[in-house]
Amino acid sequence: MIVLDWGRTPTAAPEVVLLFGSGLIGGAIASVVQRVGVGVVARRFDWSWPRPDPAQVRAVEAAVTTTLAASEGAGVTVIWAAGRSGFGSGPDDMAGEFVALEHVLQTARRVGATLPVDQRAFVHVSSAGGLFEGQVACGLDTEPVPLRPYGHGKLAQEDRVRADEDLGRRLILRPSSVYGYTPGARRGLVAAFVTAAVQQRHATIFGSLTTLRDYVYAPDVGHFVATRLLRPANDRSGVSTETCFLASARPASIFEIVRLVEGCLGKTLTLRIDPRPDNARNTSFLPSVLPEGFRPTRLQEGVALTAGTIIREHLMGVAS
């Protein structure tokens, strides 16, 4: 996990951020905050999954307490972007993830206990795809109807966070199919296609070429969260819960993704398509679900940026 902190600036209140998860979304949040923030300090700490060692907990909480003591008026935001589950996860996997979240919630309550409620916040990264799988043209009033343990587990996590007022302000994020590239992180569809092409391997599709999904570029999620973190103190409010969908509101088929990747690389992908796909349902969202200030990157641009990042890493590896 990563602890980020910064002092007061002309445009932002002082803050200490505990970021759990450094995968595609967590990595994007950390990267954007450090790039656009002023005087941001980042420190990494060990945190075992799903149950951290007591010494790890003490080290993190001591670091936060010391930083708060040295920064008058600073708030604390805890971000949960550490989910390891996926569409294929079973009940045991989701139970383990819930345990991991509980330990993070306990730390969030302890480090925020001495602060006014408007100086405490918790950001929970959920999953629009898991909650609304198979539902199309979803709006703000559409009720989630999970079809798998993954979706049920994510919904239970959301309910747990909403119910805990000691966390202060709660922001629940529901990103749709996230794509992009972070070294060491799980690869989504776009990164998997690009990597397969670069390494001259087959790309496997566990769906249908006509399957429609709503893809969102990971750095867009990072920018949205960073904007919320790097805001003036007078933007803080008391106890509240906000749920935000982070999507493109422009569904695309897997076939369209294939063509975009091929166009970026100048080569034809070799595909293997699962004859009995378990992940072929369409899922899409209306433009009306997008929160104010969220600006999704065009799919063509996001795919090109993802491909460029992977190609540069590949070339550097070949050169070394």
mmCIF file of N, CA and C in Angstrom, residues 140 171-174 224 228 242-247 286-296:
data_model
loop_
_atom_site.group_PDB
_atom_site.id
_atom_site.type_symbol
_atom_site.label_atom_id
_atom_site.label_comp_id
_atom_site.label_asym_id
_atom_site.label_seq_id
_atom_site.Cartn_x
_atom_site.Cartn_y
_atom_site.Cartn_z
ATOM 1 N N LEU A 140 -29.162 6.166 -13.829
ATOM 2 C CA LEU A 140 -28.920 6.343 -12.394
ATOM 3 C C LEU A 140 -29.948 5.618 -11.546
ATOM 4 N N LEU A 171 -17.205 7.963 -0.911
ATOM 5 C CA LEU A 171 -17.348 8.039 -2.362
ATOM 6 C C LEU A 171 -17.213 6.632 -2.921
ATOM 7 N N ILE A 172 -18.292 6.131 -3.499
ATOM 8 C CA ILE A 172 -18.292 4.786 -4.081
ATOM 9 C C ILE A 172 -18.211 4.925 -5.595
ATOM 10 N N LEU A 173 -17.157 4.367 -6.157
ATOM 11 C CA LEU A 173 -16.929 4.444 -7.593
ATOM 12 C C LEU A 173 -17.332 3.142 -8.265
ATOM 13 N N ARG A 174 -18.078 3.260 -9.345
ATOM 14 C CA ARG A 174 -18.482 2.099 -10.125
ATOM 15 C C ARG A 174 -17.910 2.221 -11.537
ATOM 16 N N PHE A 224 -10.143 11.661 -12.118
ATOM 17 C CA PHE A 224 -11.375 11.962 -11.388
ATOM 18 C C PHE A 224 -11.130 11.936 -9.880
ATOM 19 N N ARG A 228 -10.817 15.123 -6.849
ATOM 20 C CA ARG A 228 -11.539 15.139 -5.578
ATOM 21 C C ARG A 228 -10.573 15.302 -4.399
ATOM 22 N N GLU A 242 -21.726 9.334 -1.746
ATOM 23 C CA GLU A 242 -21.942 9.622 -3.155
ATOM 24 C C GLU A 242 -21.520 8.404 -3.972
ATOM 25 N N THR A 243 -22.343 8.036 -4.933
ATOM 26 C CA THR A 243 -22.033 6.925 -5.815
ATOM 27 C C THR A 243 -21.865 7.441 -7.228
ATOM 28 N N CYS A 244 -20.732 7.154 -7.849
ATOM 29 C CA CYS A 244 -20.428 7.658 -9.187
ATOM 30 C C CYS A 244 -20.134 6.528 -10.164
ATOM 31 N N PHE A 245 -20.794 6.575 -11.301
ATOM 32 C CA PHE A 245 -20.474 5.673 -12.403
ATOM 33 C C PHE A 245 -19.371 6.303 -13.245
ATOM 34 N N LEU A 246 -18.318 5.560 -13.515
ATOM 35 C CA LEU A 246 -17.245 6.041 -14.369
ATOM 36 C C LEU A 246 -17.221 5.157 -15.614
ATOM 37 N N ALA A 247 -17.799 5.667 -16.665
ATOM 38 C CA ALA A 247 -17.958 4.902 -17.902
ATOM 39 C C ALA A 247 -17.715 5.833 -19.084
ATOM 40 N N LEU A 286 -25.957 4.792 -19.909
ATOM 41 C CA LEU A 286 -26.390 6.022 -20.557
ATOM 42 C C LEU A 286 -25.455 7.180 -20.200
ATOM 43 N N PRO A 287 -25.351 8.193 -21.065
ATOM 44 C CA PRO A 287 -24.540 9.368 -20.738
ATOM 45 C C PRO A 287 -24.987 10.064 -19.450
ATOM 46 N N SER A 288 -26.250 9.919 -19.090
ATOM 47 C CA SER A 288 -26.777 10.601 -17.905
ATOM 48 C C SER A 288 -26.181 10.079 -16.602
ATOM 49 N N VAL A 289 -25.489 8.929 -16.627
ATOM 50 C CA VAL A 289 -24.912 8.402 -15.379
ATOM 51 C C VAL A 289 -23.583 9.073 -15.042
ATOM 52 N N LEU A 290 -22.975 9.732 -16.012
ATOM 53 C CA LEU A 290 -21.631 10.274 -15.796
ATOM 54 C C LEU A 290 -21.669 11.448 -14.817
ATOM 55 N N PRO A 291 -20.767 11.459 -13.833
ATOM 56 C CA PRO A 291 -20.744 12.551 -12.864
ATOM 57 C C PRO A 291 -20.154 13.826 -13.457
ATOM 58 N N GLU A 292 -20.489 14.932 -12.862
ATOM 59 C CA GLU A 292 -19.949 16.215 -13.303
ATOM 60 C C GLU A 292 -18.424 16.198 -13.177
ATOM 61 N N GLY A 293 -17.765 16.652 -14.205
ATOM 62 C CA GLY A 293 -16.313 16.727 -14.173
ATOM 63 C C GLY A 293 -15.603 15.503 -14.719
ATOM 64 N N PHE A 294 -16.346 14.454 -15.044
ATOM 65 C CA PHE A 294 -15.697 13.257 -15.589
ATOM 66 C C PHE A 294 -15.649 13.353 -17.098
ATOM 67 N N ARG A 295 -14.452 13.280 -17.662
ATOM 68 C CA ARG A 295 -14.259 13.439 -19.091
ATOM 69 C C ARG A 295 -13.591 12.187 -19.659
ATOM 70 N N PRO A 296 -14.374 11.233 -20.142
ATOM 71 C CA PRO A 296 -13.770 9.991 -20.661
ATOM 72 C C PRO A 296 -12.991 10.214 -21.945
#
